Amino acid sequence: ALLAYIVAGLLLGTFASSLLEPSLETMDHISHLGLVLLLFIIGLEMDLRGILRLGPRAAVAVLLQAPIAIGAVLGLQYAAAAFDLAIFGLGSNSSAFIYFAVACSLGSTAVVVKLLGEQADLSSKAGRLTVLTLIAEDIWAVLALSYVSSQSGDDGQSMVLMLGGGVAVAAALVVFAKFVLPKVMAWFAKSPDLMAFVALGWCFLSAEAMLLVGLSAEMGALIAGVTIGALPQHV
């Protein structure tokens, strides 16, 4: 069903864009909100201790999948350009090679997580590896596209500031979640409804903090989910 929704959206966007134009901005906000909540739920499902037990081989595979894929597609495009060949679905202009390479290295987090959830496979070793790989892909994509955008501006300074700000915000969120959030959640523990509101508030606060430094709101939502999921069970 999820794939059918995506195909339907592509068809409507292609053939009925004039009819949908007044609602496009609202639809974009709704879809963005859906991704934020999806990454928040993924963070809640993640078991950090279990991830650490996956071992060094799994960690290397998760971290290097995207850069290896990006490098391979870049090499393929440059080789094709050297022999004056055109490969369907890839770039023909060197300035666009990086975009096609990044796109080829990414999987669809929404589709894959939905399928894993339907099969009750999110908590298995394969499921955790898959979700971690998707998250790593998103991070590499942000780094690659940030580098590309920085080349047209201030010689990389914006990228350094953005990544530095992202690390600082992530560290602040983790510290707050470790020392303050448990007390807040414990205080609201007698009312499950209020706890849900607090959890959603923490999700949106983290998402907005990442947006302020130029990174994606989804990354902040993921951090929010992971930090709440790591709270002691009695909280």
GROMACS .gro file of N, CA and C in nm, residues 12-143:
model
  396
   12LEU      N    1  -0.018   1.193  -0.968
   12LEU     CA    2  -0.094   1.316  -0.944
   12LEU      C    3  -0.006   1.440  -0.963
   13GLY      N    4   0.117   1.431  -0.915
   13GLY     CA    5   0.207   1.544  -0.930
   13GLY      C    6   0.241   1.572  -1.074
   14THR      N    7   0.242   1.468  -1.158
   14THR     CA    8   0.276   1.485  -1.299
   14THR      C    9   0.158   1.534  -1.382
   15PHE      N   10   0.040   1.476  -1.358
   15PHE     CA   11  -0.073   1.502  -1.446
   15PHE      C   12  -0.180   1.593  -1.385
   16ALA      N   13  -0.172   1.620  -1.254
   16ALA     CA   14  -0.275   1.703  -1.192
   16ALA      C   15  -0.214   1.811  -1.104
   17SER      N   16  -0.094   1.856  -1.140
   17SER     CA   17  -0.024   1.954  -1.056
   17SER      C   18  -0.100   2.086  -1.047
   18SER      N   19  -0.166   2.124  -1.153
   18SER     CA   20  -0.240   2.251  -1.151
   18SER      C   21  -0.355   2.247  -1.052
   19LEU      N   22  -0.419   2.129  -1.040
   19LEU     CA   23  -0.530   2.115  -0.946
   19LEU      C   24  -0.480   2.113  -0.801
   20LEU      N   25  -0.361   2.058  -0.781
   20LEU     CA   26  -0.308   2.041  -0.645
   20LEU      C   27  -0.227   2.161  -0.597
   21GLU      N   28  -0.196   2.253  -0.687
   21GLU     CA   29  -0.104   2.363  -0.652
   21GLU      C   30  -0.144   2.441  -0.528
   22PRO      N   31  -0.273   2.473  -0.506
   22PRO     CA   32  -0.309   2.547  -0.384
   22PRO      C   33  -0.279   2.471  -0.254
   23SER      N   34  -0.269   2.338  -0.263
   23SER     CA   35  -0.249   2.257  -0.142
   23SER      C   36  -0.107   2.205  -0.128
   24LEU      N   37  -0.018   2.237  -0.221
   24LEU     CA   38   0.115   2.177  -0.221
   24LEU      C   39   0.193   2.211  -0.094
   25GLU      N   40   0.184   2.336  -0.050
   25GLU     CA   41   0.261   2.377   0.068
   25GLU      C   42   0.213   2.301   0.192
   26THR      N   43   0.080   2.289   0.206
   26THR     CA   44   0.025   2.215   0.320
   26THR      C   45   0.065   2.068   0.314
   27MET      N   46   0.057   2.009   0.195
   27MET     CA   47   0.095   1.868   0.179
   27MET      C   48   0.241   1.846   0.211
   28ASP      N   49   0.326   1.941   0.175
   28ASP     CA   50   0.469   1.929   0.205
   28ASP      C   51   0.493   1.931   0.355
   29HIS      N   52   0.422   2.019   0.428
   29HIS     CA   53   0.436   2.024   0.574
   29HIS      C   54   0.388   1.893   0.637
   30ILE      N   55   0.278   1.838   0.587
   30ILE     CA   56   0.224   1.713   0.643
   30ILE      C   57   0.321   1.598   0.621
   31SER      N   58   0.376   1.589   0.500
   31SER     CA   59   0.470   1.480   0.471
   31SER      C   60   0.596   1.494   0.556
   32HIS      N   61   0.642   1.617   0.576
   32HIS     CA   62   0.760   1.641   0.660
   32HIS      C   63   0.732   1.601   0.804
   33LEU      N   64   0.614   1.633   0.853
   33LEU     CA   65   0.575   1.594   0.988
   33LEU      C   66   0.570   1.442   1.001
   34GLY      N   67   0.520   1.375   0.898
   34GLY     CA   68   0.516   1.229   0.900
   34GLY      C   69   0.655   1.168   0.912
   35LEU      N   70   0.753   1.223   0.840
   35LEU     CA   71   0.889   1.172   0.849
   35LEU      C   72   0.949   1.196   0.987
   36VAL      N   73   0.919   1.312   1.046
   36VAL     CA   74   0.970   1.341   1.180
   36VAL      C   75   0.916   1.238   1.280
   37LEU      N   76   0.786   1.211   1.273
   37LEU     CA   77   0.727   1.114   1.366
   37LEU      C   78   0.778   0.973   1.338
   38LEU      N   79   0.801   0.941   1.211
   38LEU     CA   80   0.854   0.809   1.176
   38LEU      C   81   0.992   0.788   1.238
   39LEU      N   82   1.080   0.887   1.224
   39LEU     CA   83   1.215   0.875   1.280
   39LEU      C   84   1.211   0.873   1.433
   40PHE      N   85   1.115   0.944   1.492
   40PHE     CA   86   1.098   0.940   1.638
   40PHE      C   87   1.061   0.799   1.683
   41ILE      N   88   0.969   0.736   1.612
   41ILE     CA   89   0.928   0.599   1.645
   41ILE      C   90   1.045   0.502   1.627
   42ILE      N   91   1.123   0.521   1.520
   42ILE     CA   92   1.240   0.436   1.498
   42ILE      C   93   1.336   0.449   1.616
   43GLY      N   94   1.358   0.572   1.662
   43GLY     CA   95   1.446   0.593   1.776
   43GLY      C   96   1.396   0.523   1.901
   44LEU      N   97   1.263   0.523   1.922
   44LEU     CA   98   1.206   0.453   2.038
   44LEU      C   99   1.231   0.303   2.029
   45GLU      N  100   1.230   0.250   1.906
   45GLU     CA  101   1.247   0.107   1.886
   45GLU      C  102   1.391   0.061   1.899
   46MET      N  103   1.486   0.154   1.886
   46MET     CA  104   1.626   0.116   1.883
   46MET      C  105   1.678   0.083   2.023
   47ASP      N  106   1.751  -0.025   2.031
   47ASP     CA  107   1.814  -0.068   2.156
   47ASP      C  108   1.964  -0.043   2.141
   48LEU      N  109   2.014   0.063   2.204
   48LEU     CA  110   2.154   0.099   2.186
   48LEU      C  111   2.248  -0.011   2.235
   49ARG      N  112   2.214  -0.074   2.346
   49ARG     CA  113   2.301  -0.180   2.397
   49ARG      C  114   2.303  -0.297   2.300
   50GLY      N  115   2.187  -0.327   2.243
   50GLY     CA  116   2.182  -0.434   2.144
   50GLY      C  117   2.262  -0.401   2.019
   51ILE      N  118   2.261  -0.272   1.982
   51ILE     CA  119   2.337  -0.230   1.865
   51ILE      C  120   2.487  -0.247   1.890
   52LEU      N  121   2.531  -0.211   2.010
   52LEU     CA  122   2.672  -0.226   2.043
   52LEU      C  123   2.715  -0.372   2.041
   53ARG      N  124   2.620  -0.463   2.066
   53ARG     CA  125   2.652  -0.605   2.065
   53ARG      C  126   2.656  -0.665   1.925
   54LEU      N  127   2.625  -0.586   1.823
   54LEU     CA  128   2.627  -0.639   1.687
   54LEU      C  129   2.768  -0.669   1.640
   55GLY      N  130   2.867  -0.604   1.697
   55GLY     CA  131   3.006  -0.635   1.664
   55GLY      C  132   3.068  -0.539   1.565
   56PRO      N  133   3.202  -0.543   1.553
   56PRO     CA  134   3.274  -0.449   1.465
   56PRO      C  135   3.242  -0.469   1.318
   57ARG      N  136   3.220  -0.592   1.273
   57ARG     CA  137   3.192  -0.616   1.131
   57ARG      C  138   3.063  -0.545   1.090
   58ALA      N  139   2.962  -0.557   1.173
   58ALA     CA  140   2.835  -0.492   1.143
   58ALA      C  141   2.852  -0.340   1.143
   59ALA      N  142   2.930  -0.288   1.238
   59ALA     CA  143   2.951  -0.143   1.244
   59ALA      C  144   3.021  -0.093   1.118
   60VAL      N  145   3.122  -0.166   1.073
   60VAL     CA  146   3.194  -0.126   0.952
   60VAL      C  147   3.101  -0.130   0.831
   61ALA      N  148   3.019  -0.236   0.822
   61ALA     CA  149   2.926  -0.247   0.709
   61ALA      C  150   2.826  -0.132   0.709
   62VAL      N  151   2.775  -0.098   0.825
   62VAL     CA  152   2.676   0.010   0.835
   62VAL      C  153   2.738   0.144   0.795
   63LEU      N  154   2.860   0.171   0.845
   63LEU     CA  155   2.922   0.301   0.824
   63LEU      C  156   2.975   0.320   0.682
   64LEU      N  157   3.023   0.212   0.620
   64LEU     CA  158   3.090   0.226   0.491
   64LEU      C  159   3.002   0.195   0.371
   65GLN      N  160   2.880   0.147   0.393
   65GLN     CA  161   2.794   0.112   0.279
   65GLN      C  162   2.771   0.232   0.188
   66ALA      N  163   2.731   0.345   0.246
   66ALA     CA  164   2.698   0.463   0.165
   66ALA      C  165   2.820   0.522   0.094
   67PRO      N  166   2.933   0.548   0.164
   67PRO     CA  167   3.048   0.604   0.091
   67PRO      C  168   3.102   0.512  -0.018
   68ILE      N  169   3.099   0.380   0.004
   68ILE     CA  170   3.144   0.287  -0.100
   68ILE      C  171   3.051   0.294  -0.220
   69ALA      N  172   2.920   0.299  -0.195
   69ALA     CA  173   2.823   0.309  -0.305
   69ALA      C  174   2.839   0.441  -0.379
   70ILE      N  175   2.857   0.551  -0.305
   70ILE     CA  176   2.876   0.683  -0.369
   70ILE      C  177   3.002   0.682  -0.455
   71GLY      N  178   3.112   0.628  -0.401
   71GLY     CA  179   3.237   0.622  -0.477
   71GLY      C  180   3.225   0.536  -0.601
   72ALA      N  181   3.156   0.422  -0.590
   72ALA     CA  182   3.141   0.333  -0.705
   72ALA      C  183   3.061   0.399  -0.817
   73VAL      N  184   2.951   0.465  -0.781
   73VAL     CA  185   2.868   0.530  -0.883
   73VAL      C  186   2.941   0.650  -0.944
   74LEU      N  187   3.015   0.724  -0.862
   74LEU     CA  188   3.095   0.834  -0.916
   74LEU      C  189   3.197   0.783  -1.016
   75GLY      N  190   3.268   0.676  -0.978
   75GLY     CA  191   3.367   0.617  -1.068
   75GLY      C  192   3.305   0.569  -1.198
   76LEU      N  193   3.187   0.508  -1.188
   76LEU     CA  194   3.118   0.460  -1.308
   76LEU      C  195   3.081   0.576  -1.400
   77GLN      N  196   3.034   0.686  -1.342
   77GLN     CA  197   2.995   0.801  -1.423
   77GLN      C  198   3.116   0.866  -1.491
   78TYR      N  199   3.227   0.880  -1.417
   78TYR     CA  200   3.346   0.939  -1.477
   78TYR      C  201   3.404   0.848  -1.586
   79ALA      N  202   3.397   0.716  -1.564
   79ALA     CA  203   3.444   0.624  -1.667
   79ALA      C  204   3.359   0.633  -1.793
   80ALA      N  205   3.227   0.640  -1.773
   80ALA     CA  206   3.138   0.653  -1.888
   80ALA      C  207   3.164   0.783  -1.963
   81ALA      N  208   3.187   0.892  -1.887
   81ALA     CA  209   3.214   1.021  -1.952
   81ALA      C  210   3.346   1.017  -2.029
   82ALA      N  211   3.447   0.945  -1.977
   82ALA     CA  212   3.575   0.937  -2.044
   82ALA      C  213   3.564   0.866  -2.179
   83PHE      N  214   3.475   0.768  -2.188
   83PHE     CA  215   3.454   0.695  -2.313
   83PHE      C  216   3.336   0.750  -2.393
   84ASP      N  217   3.286   0.867  -2.351
   84ASP     CA  218   3.175   0.933  -2.420
   84ASP      C  219   3.052   0.842  -2.430
   85LEU      N  220   3.020   0.778  -2.317
   85LEU     CA  221   2.903   0.690  -2.310
   85LEU      C  222   2.798   0.753  -2.219
   86ALA      N  223   2.674   0.719  -2.245
   86ALA     CA  224   2.564   0.766  -2.161
   86ALA      C  225   2.497   0.646  -2.096
   87ILE      N  226   2.484   0.650  -1.964
   87ILE     CA  227   2.419   0.541  -1.889
   87ILE      C  228   2.283   0.589  -1.844
   88PHE      N  229   2.180   0.517  -1.882
   88PHE     CA  230   2.043   0.558  -1.847
   88PHE      C  231   2.026   0.564  -1.696
   89GLY      N  232   1.971   0.673  -1.648
   89GLY     CA  233   1.947   0.689  -1.505
   89GLY      C  234   2.060   0.754  -1.429
   90LEU      N  235   2.174   0.779  -1.496
   90LEU     CA  236   2.287   0.845  -1.431
   90LEU      C  237   2.315   0.977  -1.500
   91GLY      N  238   2.402   1.058  -1.440
   91GLY     CA  239   2.428   1.191  -1.492
   91GLY      C  240   2.519   1.190  -1.614
   92SER      N  241   2.503   1.289  -1.697
   92SER     CA  242   2.589   1.307  -1.814
   92SER      C  243   2.676   1.432  -1.800
   93ASN      N  244   2.650   1.513  -1.698
   93ASN     CA  245   2.726   1.635  -1.672
   93ASN      C  246   2.803   1.616  -1.540
   94SER      N  247   2.932   1.643  -1.542
   94SER     CA  248   3.015   1.617  -1.423
   94SER      C  249   2.967   1.693  -1.301
   95SER      N  250   2.906   1.810  -1.320
   95SER     CA  251   2.857   1.887  -1.206
   95SER      C  252   2.741   1.818  -1.135
   96ALA      N  253   2.674   1.725  -1.204
   96ALA     CA  254   2.559   1.655  -1.145
   96ALA      C  255   2.594   1.515  -1.097
   97PHE      N  256   2.718   1.471  -1.116
   97PHE     CA  257   2.756   1.334  -1.081
   97PHE      C  258   2.730   1.304  -0.934
   98ILE      N  259   2.765   1.399  -0.846
   98ILE     CA  260   2.753   1.374  -0.702
   98ILE      C  261   2.608   1.353  -0.662
   99TYR      N  262   2.516   1.423  -0.726
   99TYR     CA  263   2.375   1.409  -0.691
   99TYR      C  264   2.323   1.269  -0.727
  100PHE      N  265   2.359   1.223  -0.846
  100PHE     CA  266   2.317   1.089  -0.888
  100PHE      C  267   2.382   0.982  -0.800
  101ALA      N  268   2.509   1.004  -0.763
  101ALA     CA  269   2.578   0.906  -0.679
  101ALA      C  270   2.512   0.895  -0.541
  102VAL      N  271   2.480   1.011  -0.482
  102VAL     CA  272   2.415   1.009  -0.351
  102VAL      C  273   2.277   0.944  -0.360
  103ALA      N  274   2.202   0.977  -0.467
  103ALA     CA  275   2.068   0.919  -0.484
  103ALA      C  276   2.076   0.767  -0.497
  104CYS      N  277   2.176   0.718  -0.569
  104CYS     CA  278   2.189   0.573  -0.587
  104CYS      C  279   2.230   0.501  -0.458
  105SER      N  280   2.290   0.573  -0.365
  105SER     CA  281   2.337   0.509  -0.242
  105SER      C  282   2.229   0.501  -0.135
  106LEU      N  283   2.115   0.566  -0.158
  106LEU     CA  284   2.012   0.577  -0.054
  106LEU      C  285   1.903   0.473  -0.073
  107GLY      N  286   1.849   0.425   0.039
  107GLY     CA  287   1.728   0.344   0.039
  107GLY      C  288   1.612   0.427   0.093
  108SER      N  289   1.491   0.377   0.079
  108SER     CA  290   1.373   0.449   0.128
  108SER      C  291   1.345   0.408   0.272
  109THR      N  292   1.376   0.498   0.365
  109THR     CA  293   1.352   0.468   0.506
  109THR      C  294   1.204   0.440   0.532
  110ALA      N  295   1.117   0.520   0.472
  110ALA     CA  296   0.972   0.503   0.496
  110ALA      C  297   0.924   0.366   0.453
  111VAL      N  298   0.962   0.324   0.332
  111VAL     CA  299   0.915   0.196   0.279
  111VAL      C  300   0.974   0.079   0.359
  112VAL      N  301   1.105   0.084   0.382
  112VAL     CA  302   1.172  -0.030   0.447
  112VAL      C  303   1.124  -0.047   0.591
  113VAL      N  304   1.115   0.063   0.665
  113VAL     CA  305   1.071   0.053   0.805
  113VAL      C  306   0.926   0.006   0.812
  114LYS      N  307   0.843   0.052   0.720
  114LYS     CA  308   0.704   0.007   0.716
  114LYS      C  309   0.698  -0.145   0.694
  115LEU      N  310   0.775  -0.197   0.600
  115LEU     CA  311   0.775  -0.340   0.573
  115LEU      C  312   0.830  -0.419   0.692
  116LEU      N  313   0.938  -0.368   0.753
  116LEU     CA  314   0.993  -0.437   0.871
  116LEU      C  315   0.893  -0.439   0.985
  117GLY      N  316   0.821  -0.327   1.003
  117GLY     CA  317   0.721  -0.321   1.109
  117GLY      C  318   0.607  -0.419   1.085
  118GLU      N  319   0.562  -0.431   0.960
  118GLU     CA  320   0.453  -0.524   0.929
  118GLU      C  321   0.494  -0.669   0.953
  119GLN      N  322   0.624  -0.697   0.933
  119GLN     CA  323   0.674  -0.832   0.954
  119GLN      C  324   0.725  -0.855   1.096
  120ALA      N  325   0.706  -0.755   1.183
  120ALA     CA  326   0.753  -0.763   1.322
  120ALA      C  327   0.901  -0.798   1.328
  121ASP      N  328   0.979  -0.733   1.240
  121ASP     CA  329   1.121  -0.767   1.227
  121ASP      C  330   1.212  -0.651   1.267
  122LEU      N  331   1.157  -0.545   1.326
  122LEU     CA  332   1.239  -0.430   1.361
  122LEU      C  333   1.338  -0.461   1.473
  123SER      N  334   1.300  -0.552   1.563
  123SER     CA  335   1.384  -0.580   1.679
  123SER      C  336   1.485  -0.691   1.653
  124SER      N  337   1.479  -0.758   1.538
  124SER     CA  338   1.574  -0.864   1.507
  124SER      C  339   1.710  -0.805   1.470
  125LYS      N  340   1.812  -0.889   1.465
  125LYS     CA  341   1.945  -0.840   1.429
  125LYS      C  342   1.945  -0.782   1.288
  126ALA      N  343   1.881  -0.854   1.195
  126ALA     CA  344   1.874  -0.804   1.056
  126ALA      C  345   1.798  -0.673   1.049
  127GLY      N  346   1.688  -0.662   1.126
  127GLY     CA  347   1.609  -0.540   1.127
  127GLY      C  348   1.688  -0.422   1.181
  128ARG      N  349   1.761  -0.443   1.291
  128ARG     CA  350   1.841  -0.335   1.349
  128ARG      C  351   1.951  -0.291   1.253
  129LEU      N  352   2.016  -0.389   1.189
  129LEU     CA  353   2.120  -0.357   1.092
  129LEU      C  354   2.064  -0.275   0.976
  130THR      N  355   1.946  -0.314   0.930
  130THR     CA  356   1.884  -0.244   0.818
  130THR      C  357   1.852  -0.099   0.855
  131VAL      N  358   1.791  -0.080   0.971
  131VAL     CA  359   1.755   0.055   1.015
  131VAL      C  360   1.880   0.139   1.036
  132LEU      N  361   1.983   0.082   1.097
  132LEU     CA  362   2.107   0.155   1.118
  132LEU      C  363   2.171   0.195   0.985
  133THR      N  364   2.166   0.105   0.888
  133THR     CA  365   2.222   0.136   0.756
  133THR      C  366   2.147   0.251   0.691
  134LEU      N  367   2.014   0.251   0.702
  134LEU     CA  368   1.934   0.360   0.645
  134LEU      C  369   1.967   0.493   0.712
  135ILE      N  370   1.984   0.489   0.844
  135ILE     CA  371   2.017   0.612   0.916
  135ILE      C  372   2.155   0.663   0.875
  136ALA      N  373   2.252   0.570   0.864
  136ALA     CA  374   2.387   0.608   0.820
  136ALA      C  375   2.383   0.666   0.680
  137GLU      N  376   2.300   0.609   0.592
  137GLU     CA  377   2.285   0.663   0.457
  137GLU      C  378   2.237   0.808   0.461
  138ASP      N  379   2.139   0.834   0.545
  138ASP     CA  380   2.086   0.971   0.556
  138ASP      C  381   2.193   1.068   0.604
  139ILE      N  382   2.275   1.023   0.700
  139ILE     CA  383   2.380   1.110   0.753
  139ILE      C  384   2.485   1.139   0.645
  140TRP      N  385   2.525   1.035   0.571
  140TRP     CA  386   2.622   1.056   0.463
  140TRP      C  387   2.564   1.147   0.355
  141ALA      N  388   2.435   1.133   0.327
  141ALA     CA  389   2.371   1.218   0.226
  141ALA      C  390   2.374   1.364   0.270
  142VAL      N  391   2.346   1.389   0.399
  142VAL     CA  392   2.351   1.525   0.451
  142VAL      C  393   2.492   1.582   0.439
  143LEU      N  394   2.593   1.501   0.472
  143LEU     CA  395   2.732   1.548   0.462
  143LEU      C  396   2.769   1.578   0.318
   0.00000   0.00000   0.00000
